[in-house]
């Protein structure tokens, strides 16, 4: 069966520091991968999606970037974090459309 | 454009029924329903595709009216475990370009 892993589960970072969140999927090949962000008490906002290695589509312009170095690996990065980057970051995968989320990373910016 | 969910919140007694609605201003290809408990990731409940399909999952079912661009989630004989926030996610293209989510419906089930 397919599983999705995200790490770390929680992260506290100072403003201006870099960020790297990783997501991996097991049990499937060539999945579509997604990064969403959920601000406290809010809905989910699509940040990036990828249909294959090296293919990244951005939905919202911001200081975040994404990369897909391997088929089942999706990375969310930032060179300099802002206070507004705080939130719950969720990776999702699907063979067609997104369906299943990872456990998420709760990011707090100080 | 973000789909609109209604109601924003609902409080029920255990065993009562609930209906959560999701409405879009755009033509829809699919609607996805999720439940999220506090502090956890959303859990996938079901997907409804263009065609007026209705699906069921234990005591939770949903309908999709593509002409009205609406979907409804039905919770029958609610259990305490049904408490949480329910989100609908919509797709207009049917491709891999991700879902647009509503703001969620908070459901509280009381004993």
GROMACS .gro file of C-alpha atoms in nm:
model
  221
    1UNK     CA    1   0.000   0.000   0.000
    2UNK     CA    2   0.103   0.359  -0.052
    3UNK     CA    3   0.236   0.573   0.229
    4UNK     CA    4   0.350   0.933   0.248
    5UNK     CA    5   0.608   1.063   0.490
    6UNK     CA    6   0.680   1.420   0.592
    7UNK     CA    7   0.946   1.554   0.823
    8UNK     CA    8   1.004   1.717   1.053
    9UNK     CA    9   0.669   1.710   1.233
   10UNK     CA   10   0.732   2.044   1.403
   11UNK     CA   11   0.985   2.317   1.340
   12UNK     CA   12   1.063   2.648   1.506
   13UNK     CA   13   1.277   2.883   1.300
   14UNK     CA   14   1.392   3.246   1.338
   15UNK     CA   15   1.294   3.507   1.081
   16UNK     CA   16   1.544   3.516   0.797
   17UNK     CA   17   1.661   3.158   0.837
   18UNK     CA   18   1.645   2.900   0.555
   19UNK     CA   19   1.391   2.619   0.533
   20UNK     CA   20   1.384   2.269   0.392
   21UNK     CA   21   1.086   2.037   0.433
   22UNK     CA   22   1.089   1.694   0.278
   23UNK     CA   23   0.815   1.462   0.161
   24UNK     CA   24   0.849   1.111   0.024
   25UNK     CA   25   0.595   0.867  -0.109
   26UNK     CA   26   0.629   0.489  -0.102
   27UNK     CA   27   0.443   0.218  -0.287
   28UNK     CA   28   0.369   0.401  -0.611
   29UNK     CA   29   0.551   0.527  -0.917
   30UNK     CA   30   0.532   0.868  -1.084
   31UNK     CA   31   0.282   1.018  -0.840
   32UNK     CA   32   0.158   1.375  -0.869
   33UNK     CA   33   0.288   1.560  -0.565
   34UNK     CA   34   0.156   1.873  -0.395
   35UNK     CA   35   0.249   2.120  -0.123
   36UNK     CA   36  -0.032   2.295   0.064
   37UNK     CA   37  -0.022   2.544   0.349
   38UNK     CA   38  -0.286   2.588   0.615
   39UNK     CA   39  -0.276   2.903   0.827
   40UNK     CA   40  -0.417   2.872   1.179
   41UNK     CA   41  -0.794   2.817   1.166
   42UNK     CA   42  -0.803   2.851   0.788
   43UNK     CA   43  -0.849   2.637   0.480
   44UNK     CA   44  -0.579   2.482   0.265
   45UNK     CA   45  -0.390   2.684   0.006
   46UNK     CA   46  -0.213   2.511  -0.282
   47UNK     CA   47   0.150   2.625  -0.308
   48UNK     CA   48   0.317   2.395  -0.564
   49UNK     CA   49   0.249   2.080  -0.758
   50UNK     CA   50   0.463   1.845  -0.964
   51UNK     CA   51   0.376   1.584  -1.223
   52UNK     CA   52   0.730   1.452  -1.261
   53UNK     CA   53   1.098   1.487  -1.177
   54UNK     CA   54   1.212   1.846  -1.220
   55UNK     CA   55   0.862   1.967  -1.313
   56UNK     CA   56   0.727   2.225  -1.070
   57UNK     CA   57   0.422   2.449  -1.104
   58UNK     CA   58   0.374   2.739  -0.865
   59UNK     CA   59   0.031   2.857  -0.765
   60UNK     CA   60   0.115   3.146  -0.536
   61UNK     CA   61   0.413   3.383  -0.579
   62UNK     CA   62   0.606   3.402  -0.254
   63UNK     CA   63   0.950   3.343  -0.107
   64UNK     CA   64   0.907   2.965  -0.112
   65UNK     CA   65   1.030   2.724  -0.378
   66UNK     CA   66   0.987   2.354  -0.446
   67UNK     CA   67   1.197   2.088  -0.608
   68UNK     CA   68   1.150   1.728  -0.710
   69UNK     CA   69   1.492   1.565  -0.738
   70UNK     CA   70   1.356   1.210  -0.743
   71UNK     CA   71   1.032   1.048  -0.855
   72UNK     CA   72   0.889   1.011  -0.508
   73UNK     CA   73   1.057   1.302  -0.330
   74UNK     CA   74   0.925   1.655  -0.302
   75UNK     CA   75   1.107   1.933  -0.117
   76UNK     CA   76   0.982   2.273  -0.004
   77UNK     CA   77   1.247   2.537   0.055
   78UNK     CA   78   1.304   2.897   0.144
   79UNK     CA   79   1.621   3.102   0.155
   80UNK     CA   80   1.485   3.350   0.411
   81UNK     CA   81   1.175   3.285   0.616
   82UNK     CA   82   0.920   3.557   0.691
   83UNK     CA   83   0.681   3.574   0.986
   84UNK     CA   84   0.396   3.517   0.740
   85UNK     CA   85   0.542   3.177   0.649
   86UNK     CA   86   0.415   3.029   0.974
   87UNK     CA   87   0.158   2.756   0.928
   88UNK     CA   88   0.086   2.390   0.880
   89UNK     CA   89   0.255   2.256   0.568
   90UNK     CA   90   0.104   1.951   0.409
   91UNK     CA   91   0.234   1.732   0.132
   92UNK     CA   92  -0.018   1.535  -0.073
   93UNK     CA   93   0.001   1.278  -0.347
   94UNK     CA   94  -0.227   1.129  -0.609
   95UNK     CA   95  -0.203   0.913  -0.918
   96UNK     CA   96  -0.442   1.148  -1.090
   97UNK     CA   97  -0.571   1.422  -0.869
   98UNK     CA   98  -0.446   1.477  -0.514
   99UNK     CA   99  -0.606   1.254  -0.261
  100UNK     CA  100  -0.394   1.171   0.041
  101UNK     CA  101  -0.207   1.402   0.274
  102UNK     CA  102   0.099   1.340   0.483
  103UNK     CA  103   0.094   1.414   0.857
  104UNK     CA  104   0.220   1.769   0.799
  105UNK     CA  105   0.488   1.996   0.940
  106UNK     CA  106   0.387   2.265   1.186
  107UNK     CA  107   0.619   2.561   1.125
  108UNK     CA  108   0.650   2.848   1.371
  109UNK     CA  109   0.856   3.154   1.289
  110UNK     CA  110   1.001   3.358   1.574
  111UNK     CA  111  -1.208   3.071  -0.703
  112UNK     CA  112  -1.268   2.923  -0.360
  113UNK     CA  113  -1.582   2.706  -0.315
  114UNK     CA  114  -1.829   2.816  -0.051
  115UNK     CA  115  -1.916   2.576   0.227
  116UNK     CA  116  -2.227   2.593   0.444
  117UNK     CA  117  -2.296   2.591   0.726
  118UNK     CA  118  -1.978   2.730   0.881
  119UNK     CA  119  -2.042   2.532   1.198
  120UNK     CA  120  -2.296   2.287   1.333
  121UNK     CA  121  -2.351   2.125   1.671
  122UNK     CA  122  -2.535   1.795   1.688
  123UNK     CA  123  -2.630   1.534   1.940
  124UNK     CA  124  -2.497   1.185   1.881
  125UNK     CA  125  -2.729   1.000   1.643
  126UNK     CA  126  -2.853   1.308   1.459
  127UNK     CA  127  -2.799   1.370   1.090
  128UNK     CA  128  -2.605   1.650   0.922
  129UNK     CA  129  -2.569   1.790   0.572
  130UNK     CA  130  -2.270   1.996   0.461
  131UNK     CA  131  -2.286   2.182   0.132
  132UNK     CA  132  -2.016   2.292  -0.109
  133UNK     CA  133  -2.092   2.533  -0.391
  134UNK     CA  134  -1.871   2.664  -0.668
  135UNK     CA  135  -1.906   2.947  -0.917
  136UNK     CA  136  -1.702   2.749  -1.171
  137UNK     CA  137  -1.786   2.437  -1.365
  138UNK     CA  138  -1.651   2.139  -1.175
  139UNK     CA  139  -1.487   1.818  -1.282
  140UNK     CA  140  -1.458   1.669  -0.934
  141UNK     CA  141  -1.524   1.730  -0.567
  142UNK     CA  142  -1.314   1.580  -0.288
  143UNK     CA  143  -1.426   1.561   0.074
  144UNK     CA  144  -1.192   1.552   0.373
  145UNK     CA  145  -1.226   1.549   0.750
  146UNK     CA  146  -0.965   1.712   0.970
  147UNK     CA  147  -0.938   1.670   1.345
  148UNK     CA  148  -0.768   1.935   1.553
  149UNK     CA  149  -0.392   1.929   1.512
  150UNK     CA  150  -0.398   1.654   1.251
  151UNK     CA  151  -0.377   1.633   0.874
  152UNK     CA  152  -0.695   1.610   0.665
  153UNK     CA  153  -0.815   1.256   0.599
  154UNK     CA  154  -0.958   1.172   0.258
  155UNK     CA  155  -1.322   1.063   0.268
  156UNK     CA  156  -1.429   1.038  -0.094
  157UNK     CA  157  -1.407   1.181  -0.443
  158UNK     CA  158  -1.702   1.252  -0.671
  159UNK     CA  159  -1.650   1.289  -1.041
  160UNK     CA  160  -1.849   1.473  -1.305
  161UNK     CA  161  -2.166   1.278  -1.382
  162UNK     CA  162  -2.394   1.334  -1.084
  163UNK     CA  163  -2.239   1.044  -0.898
  164UNK     CA  164  -2.333   0.961  -0.543
  165UNK     CA  165  -2.099   0.773  -0.315
  166UNK     CA  166  -2.112   0.623   0.027
  167UNK     CA  167  -1.864   0.544   0.299
  168UNK     CA  168  -2.016   0.370   0.601
  169UNK     CA  169  -2.274   0.623   0.727
  170UNK     CA  170  -2.121   0.907   0.527
  171UNK     CA  171  -2.234   0.967   0.171
  172UNK     CA  172  -2.214   1.249  -0.080
  173UNK     CA  173  -2.377   1.372  -0.397
  174UNK     CA  174  -2.251   1.587  -0.682
  175UNK     CA  175  -2.475   1.796  -0.904
  176UNK     CA  176  -2.247   1.918  -1.183
  177UNK     CA  177  -2.518   2.136  -1.339
  178UNK     CA  178  -2.559   2.330  -1.017
  179UNK     CA  179  -2.185   2.305  -0.940
  180UNK     CA  180  -2.273   2.179  -0.595
  181UNK     CA  181  -2.189   1.887  -0.373
  182UNK     CA  182  -2.338   1.779  -0.043
  183UNK     CA  183  -2.196   1.554   0.227
  184UNK     CA  184  -2.447   1.355   0.431
  185UNK     CA  185  -2.366   1.226   0.779
  186UNK     CA  186  -2.631   0.994   0.914
  187UNK     CA  187  -2.670   0.875   1.273
  188UNK     CA  188  -2.363   1.078   1.365
  189UNK     CA  189  -2.106   0.934   1.602
  190UNK     CA  190  -1.872   1.118   1.838
  191UNK     CA  191  -1.585   1.028   1.606
  192UNK     CA  192  -1.742   1.236   1.329
  193UNK     CA  193  -1.646   1.558   1.506
  194UNK     CA  194  -1.396   1.771   1.317
  195UNK     CA  195  -1.371   2.016   1.033
  196UNK     CA  196  -1.494   1.905   0.694
  197UNK     CA  197  -1.340   2.049   0.379
  198UNK     CA  198  -1.445   2.020   0.020
  199UNK     CA  199  -1.177   2.052  -0.245
  200UNK     CA  200  -1.275   2.118  -0.605
  201UNK     CA  201  -1.115   2.077  -0.944
  202UNK     CA  202  -1.238   2.228  -1.267
  203UNK     CA  203  -0.987   2.080  -1.507
  204UNK     CA  204  -0.964   1.720  -1.398
  205UNK     CA  205  -0.590   1.727  -1.442
  206UNK     CA  206  -0.308   1.719  -1.194
  207UNK     CA  207  -0.325   2.086  -1.104
  208UNK     CA  208  -0.441   2.051  -0.745
  209UNK     CA  209  -0.758   2.131  -0.555
  210UNK     CA  210  -0.914   2.456  -0.437
  211UNK     CA  211  -1.051   2.417  -0.087
  212UNK     CA  212  -1.342   2.578   0.093
  213UNK     CA  213  -1.297   2.734   0.436
  214UNK     CA  214  -1.437   2.429   0.609
  215UNK     CA  215  -1.739   2.333   0.820
  216UNK     CA  216  -1.684   2.274   1.190
  217UNK     CA  217  -1.889   1.981   1.315
  218UNK     CA  218  -1.926   1.914   1.687
  219UNK     CA  219  -2.101   1.598   1.801
  220UNK     CA  220  -2.213   1.596   2.162
  221UNK     CA  221  -2.305   1.285   2.362
   0.00000   0.00000   0.00000
